[in-house]
PDB file of C-alpha atoms and ligand atoms in Angstrom:
ATOM      1  CA  UNK A   1     305.134 231.999 120.096  1.00 43.00           C
ATOM      2  CA  UNK A   2     306.388 230.595 124.093  1.00 46.00           C
ATOM      3  CA  UNK A   3     303.734 231.452 126.782  1.00 45.00           C
ATOM      4  CA  UNK A   4     305.197 233.954 128.450  1.00 47.00           C
ATOM      5  CA  UNK A   5     305.002 236.402 124.637  1.00 45.00           C
ATOM      6  CA  UNK A   6     301.940 235.148 124.916  1.00 43.00           C
ATOM      7  CA  UNK A   7     300.570 236.440 128.008  1.00 45.00           C
ATOM      8  CA  UNK A   8     302.292 239.508 127.641  1.00 49.00           C
ATOM      9  CA  UNK A   9     299.607 240.306 123.886  1.00 40.00           C
ATOM     10  CA  UNK A  10     297.164 239.033 125.517  1.00 43.00           C
ATOM     11  CA  UNK A  11     297.223 242.790 128.075  1.00 44.00           C
ATOM     12  CA  UNK A  12     298.192 244.180 124.834  1.00 38.00           C
ATOM     13  CA  UNK A  13     294.972 243.745 123.164  1.00 35.00           C
ATOM     14  CA  UNK A  14     296.117 246.363 119.530  1.00 33.00           C
ATOM     15  CA  UNK A  15     298.512 246.740 117.472  1.00 29.00           C
ATOM     16  CA  UNK A  16     301.580 250.059 117.797  1.00 31.00           C
ATOM     17  CA  UNK A  17     304.838 250.486 115.596  1.00 29.00           C
ATOM     18  CA  UNK A  18     307.244 252.071 117.599  1.00 32.00           C
ATOM     19  CA  UNK A  19     309.900 254.502 116.834  1.00 32.00           C
ATOM     20  CA  UNK A  20     312.397 253.698 120.212  1.00 33.00           C
ATOM     21  CA  UNK A  21     315.880 251.862 120.011  1.00 35.00           C
ATOM     22  CA  UNK A  22     318.608 251.943 116.938  1.00 36.00           C
ATOM     23  CA  UNK A  23     318.965 249.511 114.814  1.00 33.00           C
ATOM     24  CA  UNK A  24     322.478 249.078 116.403  1.00 31.00           C
ATOM     25  CA  UNK A  25     322.084 248.702 119.580  1.00 38.00           C
ATOM     26  CA  UNK A  26     319.140 246.503 119.280  1.00 38.00           C
ATOM     27  CA  UNK A  27     321.022 244.431 115.863  1.00 39.00           C
ATOM     28  CA  UNK A  28     324.153 243.967 119.043  1.00 41.00           C
ATOM     29  CA  UNK A  29     321.823 242.503 121.396  1.00 41.00           C
ATOM     30  CA  UNK A  30     320.426 239.442 118.990  1.00 40.00           C
ATOM     31  CA  UNK A  31     316.523 241.834 120.262  1.00 44.00           C
ATOM     32  CA  UNK A  32     314.049 239.998 117.261  1.00 40.00           C
ATOM     33  CA  UNK A  33     311.619 241.169 114.959  1.00 37.00           C
ATOM     34  CA  UNK A  34     308.880 239.235 117.016  1.00 37.00           C
ATOM     35  CA  UNK A  35     309.698 241.448 120.287  1.00 43.00           C
ATOM     36  CA  UNK A  36     309.745 244.363 118.625  1.00 38.00           C
ATOM     37  CA  UNK A  37     306.253 243.702 116.974  1.00 34.00           C
ATOM     38  CA  UNK A  38     304.742 243.089 120.663  1.00 44.00           C
ATOM     39  CA  UNK A  39     301.532 245.274 121.505  1.00 49.00           C
ATOM     40  CA  UNK A  40     300.804 246.567 124.857  1.00 55.00           C
ATOM     41  CA  UNK A  41     297.563 248.872 125.571  1.00 54.00           C
ATOM     42  CA  UNK A  42     299.552 251.062 128.310  1.00 59.00           C
ATOM     43  CA  UNK A  43     295.934 252.500 129.446  1.00 64.00           C
ATOM     44  CA  UNK A  44     294.181 248.890 130.693  1.00 76.00           C
ATOM     45  CA  UNK A  45     297.775 248.232 133.121  1.00 75.00           C
ATOM     46  CA  UNK A  46     297.126 248.595 136.517  1.00 92.00           C
ATOM     47  CA  UNK A  47     300.544 248.185 138.246  1.00 96.00           C
ATOM     48  CA  UNK A  48     303.386 247.127 136.415  1.00 97.00           C
ATOM     49  CA  UNK A  49     305.946 244.786 138.069  1.00 98.00           C
ATOM     50  CA  UNK A  50     308.252 242.068 137.263  1.00 98.00           C
ATOM     51  CA  UNK A  51     309.813 238.410 137.933  1.00 98.00           C
ATOM     52  CA  UNK A  52     313.083 237.288 138.283  1.00 98.00           C
ATOM     53  CA  UNK A  53     313.582 233.551 137.934  1.00 97.00           C
ATOM     54  CA  UNK A  54     316.565 233.724 140.354  1.00 96.00           C
ATOM     55  CA  UNK A  55     317.396 230.209 138.934  1.00 95.00           C
ATOM     56  CA  UNK A  56     316.682 230.296 135.616  1.00 96.00           C
ATOM     57  CA  UNK A  57     318.905 233.372 135.891  1.00 95.00           C
ATOM     58  CA  UNK A  58     321.888 231.107 137.215  1.00 93.00           C
ATOM     59  CA  UNK A  59     321.606 228.876 134.430  1.00 92.00           C
ATOM     60  CA  UNK A  60     322.135 231.789 132.087  1.00 89.00           C
ATOM     61  CA  UNK A  61     325.921 231.793 134.613  1.00 86.00           C
ATOM     62  CA  UNK A  62     327.865 235.082 132.915  1.00 89.00           C
ATOM     63  CA  UNK A  63     324.456 236.127 131.241  1.00 94.00           C
ATOM     64  CA  UNK A  64     325.151 239.772 131.476  1.00 95.00           C
ATOM     65  CA  UNK A  65     322.114 240.876 128.909  1.00 97.00           C
ATOM     66  CA  UNK A  66     319.660 242.540 130.713  1.00 97.00           C
ATOM     67  CA  UNK A  67     322.080 245.141 131.649  1.00 97.00           C
ATOM     68  CA  UNK A  68     323.999 245.176 128.411  1.00 97.00           C
ATOM     69  CA  UNK A  69     320.497 246.344 126.667  1.00 97.00           C
ATOM     70  CA  UNK A  70     319.226 248.554 129.204  1.00 98.00           C
ATOM     71  CA  UNK A  71     322.544 250.575 130.213  1.00 98.00           C
ATOM     72  CA  UNK A  72     323.089 250.765 126.033  1.00 97.00           C
ATOM     73  CA  UNK A  73     319.750 252.169 124.658  1.00 97.00           C
ATOM     74  CA  UNK A  74     319.201 254.831 128.301  1.00 98.00           C
ATOM     75  CA  UNK A  75     323.031 256.227 127.318  1.00 98.00           C
ATOM     76  CA  UNK A  76     324.136 255.412 131.031  1.00 98.00           C
ATOM     77  CA  UNK A  77     327.467 256.207 131.301  1.00 97.00           C
ATOM     78  CA  UNK A  78     329.960 253.575 132.295  1.00 95.00           C
ATOM     79  CA  UNK A  79     332.473 255.173 134.553  1.00 93.00           C
ATOM     80  CA  UNK A  80     335.213 253.287 136.326  1.00 84.00           C
ATOM     81  CA  UNK A  81     334.773 254.753 139.703  1.00 88.00           C
ATOM     82  CA  UNK A  82     332.447 253.028 142.531  1.00 86.00           C
ATOM     83  CA  UNK A  83     331.551 256.553 143.711  1.00 89.00           C
ATOM     84  CA  UNK A  84     330.778 257.520 140.904  1.00 94.00           C
ATOM     85  CA  UNK A  85     328.916 254.570 139.218  1.00 96.00           C
ATOM     86  CA  UNK A  86     326.452 255.460 137.424  1.00 98.00           C
ATOM     87  CA  UNK A  87     323.266 251.725 137.187  1.00 97.00           C
ATOM     88  CA  UNK A  88     319.978 251.450 136.861  1.00 98.00           C
ATOM     89  CA  UNK A  89     320.139 247.718 136.410  1.00 98.00           C
ATOM     90  CA  UNK A  90     322.614 245.562 138.459  1.00 98.00           C
ATOM     91  CA  UNK A  91     323.994 241.953 139.901  1.00 97.00           C
ATOM     92  CA  UNK A  92     324.356 241.064 143.509  1.00 96.00           C
ATOM     93  CA  UNK A  93     324.770 239.292 145.416  1.00 95.00           C
ATOM     94  CA  UNK A  94     322.322 236.894 147.030  1.00 95.00           C
ATOM     95  CA  UNK A  95     322.635 238.731 150.609  1.00 93.00           C
ATOM     96  CA  UNK A  96     323.341 241.630 149.884  1.00 95.00           C
ATOM     97  CA  UNK A  97     320.519 242.152 148.255  1.00 96.00           C
ATOM     98  CA  UNK A  98     318.600 239.593 150.527  1.00 95.00           C
ATOM     99  CA  UNK A  99     320.018 240.592 154.433  1.00 93.00           C
ATOM    100  CA  UNK A 100     317.197 239.903 156.273  1.00 92.00           C
ATOM    101  CA  UNK A 101     316.679 236.434 153.805  1.00 91.00           C
ATOM    102  CA  UNK A 102     319.783 234.617 154.714  1.00 89.00           C
ATOM    103  CA  UNK A 103     320.686 231.894 156.774  1.00 89.00           C
ATOM    104  CA  UNK A 104     324.234 230.284 157.325  1.00 85.00           C
ATOM    105  CA  UNK A 105     323.123 226.795 155.101  1.00 86.00           C
ATOM    106  CA  UNK A 106     320.970 228.499 152.793  1.00 85.00           C
ATOM    107  CA  UNK A 107     321.818 226.056 149.979  1.00 83.00           C
ATOM    108  CA  UNK A 108     325.580 226.732 147.866  1.00 82.00           C
ATOM    109  CA  UNK A 109     324.287 228.321 144.657  1.00 86.00           C
ATOM    110  CA  UNK A 110     321.797 230.577 145.388  1.00 89.00           C
ATOM    111  CA  UNK A 111     324.393 231.768 148.710  1.00 84.00           C
ATOM    112  CA  UNK A 112     326.691 232.344 145.535  1.00 83.00           C
ATOM    113  CA  UNK A 113     325.006 233.879 143.252  1.00 93.00           C
ATOM    114  CA  UNK A 114     324.640 237.260 142.394  1.00 95.00           C
ATOM    115  CA  UNK A 115     320.781 239.077 140.911  1.00 95.00           C
ATOM    116  CA  UNK A 116     319.696 241.071 138.829  1.00 97.00           C
ATOM    117  CA  UNK A 117     318.778 243.928 141.351  1.00 98.00           C
ATOM    118  CA  UNK A 118     316.229 247.310 140.010  1.00 98.00           C
ATOM    119  CA  UNK A 119     314.363 250.049 141.473  1.00 98.00           C
ATOM    120  CA  UNK A 120     311.446 248.471 142.741  1.00 98.00           C
ATOM    121  CA  UNK A 121     308.772 250.764 141.630  1.00 98.00           C
ATOM    122  CA  UNK A 122     308.113 250.697 145.087  1.00 98.00           C
ATOM    123  CA  UNK A 123     303.812 250.593 146.630  1.00 98.00           C
ATOM    124  CA  UNK A 124     304.723 252.947 149.095  1.00 98.00           C
ATOM    125  CA  UNK A 125     308.557 254.698 148.272  1.00 98.00           C
ATOM    126  CA  UNK A 126     310.355 256.860 150.160  1.00 98.00           C
ATOM    127  CA  UNK A 127     312.211 258.446 147.193  1.00 98.00           C
ATOM    128  CA  UNK A 128     309.154 260.411 146.621  1.00 98.00           C
ATOM    129  CA  UNK A 129     307.873 261.343 149.321  1.00 98.00           C
ATOM    130  CA  UNK A 130     311.598 263.396 149.734  1.00 98.00           C
ATOM    131  CA  UNK A 131     311.693 264.888 146.371  1.00 98.00           C
ATOM    132  CA  UNK A 132     311.442 268.834 146.872  1.00 98.00           C
ATOM    133  CA  UNK A 133     311.438 269.297 143.440  1.00 98.00           C
ATOM    134  CA  UNK A 134     308.263 266.379 142.334  1.00 98.00           C
ATOM    135  CA  UNK A 135     311.187 265.277 139.926  1.00 98.00           C
ATOM    136  CA  UNK A 136     309.857 261.869 140.953  1.00 98.00           C
ATOM    137  CA  UNK A 137     306.705 260.351 141.581  1.00 98.00           C
ATOM    138  CA  UNK A 138     304.658 257.396 141.359  1.00 98.00           C
ATOM    139  CA  UNK A 139     301.989 257.045 138.729  1.00 97.00           C
ATOM    140  CA  UNK A 140     298.631 256.157 139.527  1.00 95.00           C
ATOM    141  CA  UNK A 141     298.048 254.530 136.818  1.00 94.00           C
ATOM    142  CA  UNK A 142     300.261 251.708 136.354  1.00 96.00           C
ATOM    143  CA  UNK A 143     302.536 252.358 139.198  1.00 97.00           C
ATOM    144  CA  UNK A 144     305.976 253.082 137.970  1.00 98.00           C
ATOM    145  CA  UNK A 145     308.421 255.929 140.231  1.00 98.00           C
ATOM    146  CA  UNK A 146     308.776 258.048 137.174  1.00 98.00           C
ATOM    147  CA  UNK A 147     312.057 260.460 137.460  1.00 97.00           C
ATOM    148  CA  UNK A 148     312.372 263.453 135.590  1.00 97.00           C
ATOM    149  CA  UNK A 149     315.824 264.584 135.557  1.00 96.00           C
ATOM    150  CA  UNK A 150     314.763 268.120 134.237  1.00 97.00           C
ATOM    151  CA  UNK A 151     312.731 269.236 137.566  1.00 98.00           C
ATOM    152  CA  UNK A 152     316.085 267.456 139.439  1.00 98.00           C
ATOM    153  CA  UNK A 153     318.088 270.004 141.971  1.00 98.00           C
ATOM    154  CA  UNK A 154     320.549 267.751 142.839  1.00 98.00           C
ATOM    155  CA  UNK A 155     319.655 267.585 146.546  1.00 98.00           C
ATOM    156  CA  UNK A 156     320.348 263.871 146.474  1.00 98.00           C
ATOM    157  CA  UNK A 157     317.453 263.442 149.009  1.00 98.00           C
ATOM    158  CA  UNK A 158     315.644 260.146 147.296  1.00 98.00           C
ATOM    159  CA  UNK A 159     319.466 258.581 146.957  1.00 98.00           C
ATOM    160  CA  UNK A 160     319.335 258.803 150.895  1.00 98.00           C
ATOM    161  CA  UNK A 161     316.102 257.308 151.188  1.00 98.00           C
ATOM    162  CA  UNK A 162     316.274 254.949 149.496  1.00 98.00           C
ATOM    163  CA  UNK A 163     317.391 251.647 151.392  1.00 98.00           C
ATOM    164  CA  UNK A 164     318.023 249.726 147.639  1.00 98.00           C
ATOM    165  CA  UNK A 165     320.533 251.692 146.284  1.00 97.00           C
ATOM    166  CA  UNK A 166     318.578 251.683 143.736  1.00 98.00           C
ATOM    167  CA  UNK A 167     318.883 256.087 142.687  1.00 98.00           C
ATOM    168  CA  UNK A 168     322.525 256.961 141.078  1.00 98.00           C
ATOM    169  CA  UNK A 169     323.742 260.571 140.558  1.00 98.00           C
ATOM    170  CA  UNK A 170     325.652 261.834 137.949  1.00 98.00           C
ATOM    171  CA  UNK A 171     328.783 263.554 140.019  1.00 97.00           C
ATOM    172  CA  UNK A 172     330.098 264.355 136.464  1.00 96.00           C
ATOM    173  CA  UNK A 173     329.183 265.314 132.499  1.00 97.00           C
ATOM    174  CA  UNK A 174     328.197 261.228 132.045  1.00 97.00           C
ATOM    175  CA  UNK A 175     327.839 262.085 128.427  1.00 97.00           C
ATOM    176  CA  UNK A 176     331.697 262.041 128.390  1.00 96.00           C
ATOM    177  CA  UNK A 177     331.467 258.957 129.510  1.00 96.00           C
ATOM    178  CA  UNK A 178     328.900 257.257 126.738  1.00 96.00           C
ATOM    179  CA  UNK A 179     330.917 255.131 123.802  1.00 93.00           C
ATOM    180  CA  UNK A 180     328.319 255.311 122.287  1.00 94.00           C
ATOM    181  CA  UNK A 181     324.613 257.658 121.600  1.00 97.00           C
ATOM    182  CA  UNK A 182     321.682 256.203 121.327  1.00 97.00           C
ATOM    183  CA  UNK A 183     320.154 258.720 119.669  1.00 97.00           C
ATOM    184  CA  UNK A 184     316.690 257.896 120.468  1.00 96.00           C
ATOM    185  CA  UNK A 185     317.378 257.786 124.035  1.00 97.00           C
ATOM    186  CA  UNK A 186     318.084 261.505 125.864  1.00 97.00           C
ATOM    187  CA  UNK A 187     321.323 261.805 127.501  1.00 98.00           C
ATOM    188  CA  UNK A 188     321.894 263.693 131.467  1.00 98.00           C
ATOM    189  CA  UNK A 189     323.375 266.560 132.738  1.00 97.00           C
ATOM    190  CA  UNK A 190     325.716 265.923 135.302  1.00 98.00           C
ATOM    191  CA  UNK A 191     324.154 266.992 138.931  1.00 98.00           C
ATOM    192  CA  UNK A 192     321.653 265.165 138.502  1.00 98.00           C
ATOM    193  CA  UNK A 193     319.703 262.015 139.600  1.00 98.00           C
ATOM    194  CA  UNK A 194     318.824 258.617 137.270  1.00 98.00           C
ATOM    195  CA  UNK A 195     317.002 255.270 137.475  1.00 98.00           C
ATOM    196  CA  UNK A 196     315.364 252.753 135.693  1.00 98.00           C
ATOM    197  CA  UNK A 197     311.582 253.546 134.975  1.00 98.00           C
ATOM    198  CA  UNK A 198     310.588 250.116 133.871  1.00 98.00           C
ATOM    199  CA  UNK A 199     311.521 251.183 130.005  1.00 98.00           C
ATOM    200  CA  UNK A 200     308.431 253.901 130.135  1.00 96.00           C
ATOM    201  CA  UNK A 201     309.005 254.933 126.885  1.00 96.00           C
ATOM    202  CA  UNK A 202     308.848 251.323 125.408  1.00 96.00           C
ATOM    203  CA  UNK A 203     305.768 250.469 127.473  1.00 95.00           C
ATOM    204  CA  UNK A 204     304.121 253.507 126.094  1.00 93.00           C
ATOM    205  CA  UNK A 205     304.776 251.738 122.106  1.00 92.00           C
ATOM    206  CA  UNK A 206     303.736 248.248 123.707  1.00 93.00           C
ATOM    207  CA  UNK A 207     307.345 247.038 124.492  1.00 95.00           C
ATOM    208  CA  UNK A 208     308.715 244.721 126.853  1.00 96.00           C
ATOM    209  CA  UNK A 209     311.365 246.412 128.691  1.00 97.00           C
ATOM    210  CA  UNK A 210     313.988 245.946 127.141  1.00 98.00           C
ATOM    211  CA  UNK A 211     316.244 243.918 130.337  1.00 98.00           C
ATOM    212  CA  UNK A 212     313.072 241.973 129.627  1.00 97.00           C
ATOM    213  CA  UNK A 213     313.012 241.793 126.029  1.00 97.00           C
ATOM    214  CA  UNK A 214     316.526 241.101 126.441  1.00 97.00           C
ATOM    215  CA  UNK A 215     317.129 238.341 128.590  1.00 97.00           C
ATOM    216  CA  UNK A 216     314.272 236.504 126.385  1.00 95.00           C
ATOM    217  CA  UNK A 217     316.553 236.883 123.147  1.00 93.00           C
ATOM    218  CA  UNK A 218     318.162 233.388 123.676  1.00 76.00           C
ATOM    219  CA  UNK A 219     316.310 230.994 125.096  1.00 79.00           C
ATOM    220  CA  UNK A 220     313.799 231.606 127.865  1.00 86.00           C
ATOM    221  CA  UNK A 221     314.029 234.076 129.352  1.00 94.00           C
ATOM    222  CA  UNK A 222     314.345 235.371 133.819  1.00 97.00           C
ATOM    223  CA  UNK A 223     312.882 238.132 133.564  1.00 97.00           C
ATOM    224  CA  UNK A 224     308.877 237.937 133.731  1.00 97.00           C
ATOM    225  CA  UNK A 225     306.799 241.794 133.432  1.00 97.00           C
ATOM    226  CA  UNK A 226     303.295 242.884 133.358  1.00 96.00           C
ATOM    227  CA  UNK A 227     299.956 243.711 135.114  1.00 96.00           C
ATOM    228  CA  UNK A 228     299.914 242.108 138.607  1.00 97.00           C
ATOM    229  CA  UNK A 229     296.275 243.551 139.457  1.00 95.00           C
ATOM    230  CA  UNK A 230     295.493 241.574 136.502  1.00 95.00           C
ATOM    231  CA  UNK A 231     294.491 237.344 137.790  1.00 95.00           C
ATOM    232  CA  UNK A 232     295.817 236.046 133.855  1.00 94.00           C
ATOM    233  CA  UNK A 233     298.862 237.795 133.857  1.00 95.00           C
ATOM    234  CA  UNK A 234     301.823 235.900 133.244  1.00 95.00           C
ATOM    235  CA  UNK A 235     303.159 237.740 136.657  1.00 97.00           C
ATOM    236  CA  UNK A 236     299.933 236.944 139.014  1.00 97.00           C
ATOM    237  CA  UNK A 237     300.713 232.862 137.000  1.00 97.00           C
ATOM    238  CA  UNK A 238     304.616 232.777 138.331  1.00 97.00           C
ATOM    239  CA  UNK A 239     303.870 233.865 141.073  1.00 98.00           C
ATOM    240  CA  UNK A 240     300.553 231.286 142.118  1.00 98.00           C
ATOM    241  CA  UNK A 241     303.146 228.592 141.065  1.00 97.00           C
ATOM    242  CA  UNK A 242     306.316 229.192 142.661  1.00 97.00           C
ATOM    243  CA  UNK A 243     307.670 231.028 146.123  1.00 96.00           C
ATOM    244  CA  UNK A 244     308.757 234.508 146.024  1.00 98.00           C
ATOM    245  CA  UNK A 245     310.193 236.463 148.733  1.00 97.00           C
ATOM    246  CA  UNK A 246     310.960 240.963 148.152  1.00 98.00           C
ATOM    247  CA  UNK A 247     313.765 242.860 149.134  1.00 98.00           C
ATOM    248  CA  UNK A 248     313.982 244.040 152.676  1.00 97.00           C
ATOM    249  CA  UNK A 249     310.413 244.110 152.724  1.00 96.00           C
ATOM    250  CA  UNK A 250     310.654 244.537 156.494  1.00 96.00           C
ATOM    251  CA  UNK A 251     310.917 248.285 155.550  1.00 97.00           C
ATOM    252  CA  UNK A 252     307.482 248.572 154.687  1.00 97.00           C
ATOM    253  CA  UNK A 253     307.799 250.099 150.941  1.00 98.00           C
ATOM    254  CA  UNK A 254     306.370 247.264 149.009  1.00 98.00           C
ATOM    255  CA  UNK A 255     309.201 246.392 146.424  1.00 98.00           C
ATOM    256  CA  UNK A 256     306.927 245.695 142.903  1.00 98.00           C
ATOM    257  CA  UNK A 257     309.762 243.062 141.621  1.00 98.00           C
ATOM    258  CA  UNK A 258     310.157 239.963 143.126  1.00 98.00           C
ATOM    259  CA  UNK A 259     311.913 237.794 142.958  1.00 98.00           C
ATOM    260  CA  UNK A 260     311.617 233.454 142.767  1.00 97.00           C
ATOM    261  CA  UNK A 261     313.889 231.368 144.750  1.00 93.00           C
TER     262      UNK A 261
HETATM  263 FE1  SF4 B   1     312.603 254.674 145.364  1.00 68.72          FE
HETATM  264 FE2  SF4 B   1     314.202 252.671 145.677  1.00 68.72          FE
HETATM  265 FE3  SF4 B   1     311.866 252.368 145.671  1.00 68.72          FE
HETATM  266 FE4  SF4 B   1     313.324 252.657 143.407  1.00 68.72          FE
HETATM  267  S1  SF4 B   1     313.466 251.231 144.959  1.00 68.72           S
HETATM  268  S2  SF4 B   1     310.640 252.663 144.649  1.00 68.72           S
HETATM  269  S3  SF4 B   1     314.498 254.329 144.173  1.00 68.72           S
HETATM  270  S4  SF4 B   1     312.557 253.495 146.942  1.00 68.72           S
END
């Protein structure tokens, strides 16, 4: 068992067998048996956060396992149009992801690199403040910024408020753009917003988020996940050991996704 898994299991505390994740998609993504058994007592966690090791991600050039795992299992449609694109996790060039933290002499590998980006589950989320129906909210118990498409009226205020482009709107029926449907995860409808929820459904079953699990399926992973409030957690350990940055820190939203550079 590697350190990262041990750290997550330490938070875990018990064994809960989850049911989410269709066999076809798990097999196609190479997700391991050990990961299926990973457990976590979510009620012990105070603030979920993610850490992305930019150098390790670079070593896996061309890899999109995190994106495929997330999008296939969450029934995220593939729409061949930038304007109507729906995405929960995607890649951005460094200078787009960190526009205020770049300069002409930045080391070239970093300058040219595309990095995974997703909802930052901000400490102070502007998207939540503008939602008129509380279709999106920040969970007090663990910091996840949730999204309930059933309460969404499609006003798209949250899309405008999010400075990270982390929310997508379904301009058309997303179900028409799925090549396969995961029956264990709900599909959405036309006219609602969607985004990453840190795999809240998997955390409830004691599992790591799909992107983290898929990244670790083949060798050392570039993604870490855990309780930022726990000084003994793996995320806190790597943040202590390496220099890290967050996206657009000057805006004051307090992203809970960190990048090791
Ligand atoms: Fe909201 Fe955007 Fe922050 Fe996610 S990244 S919590 S959508 S403001």
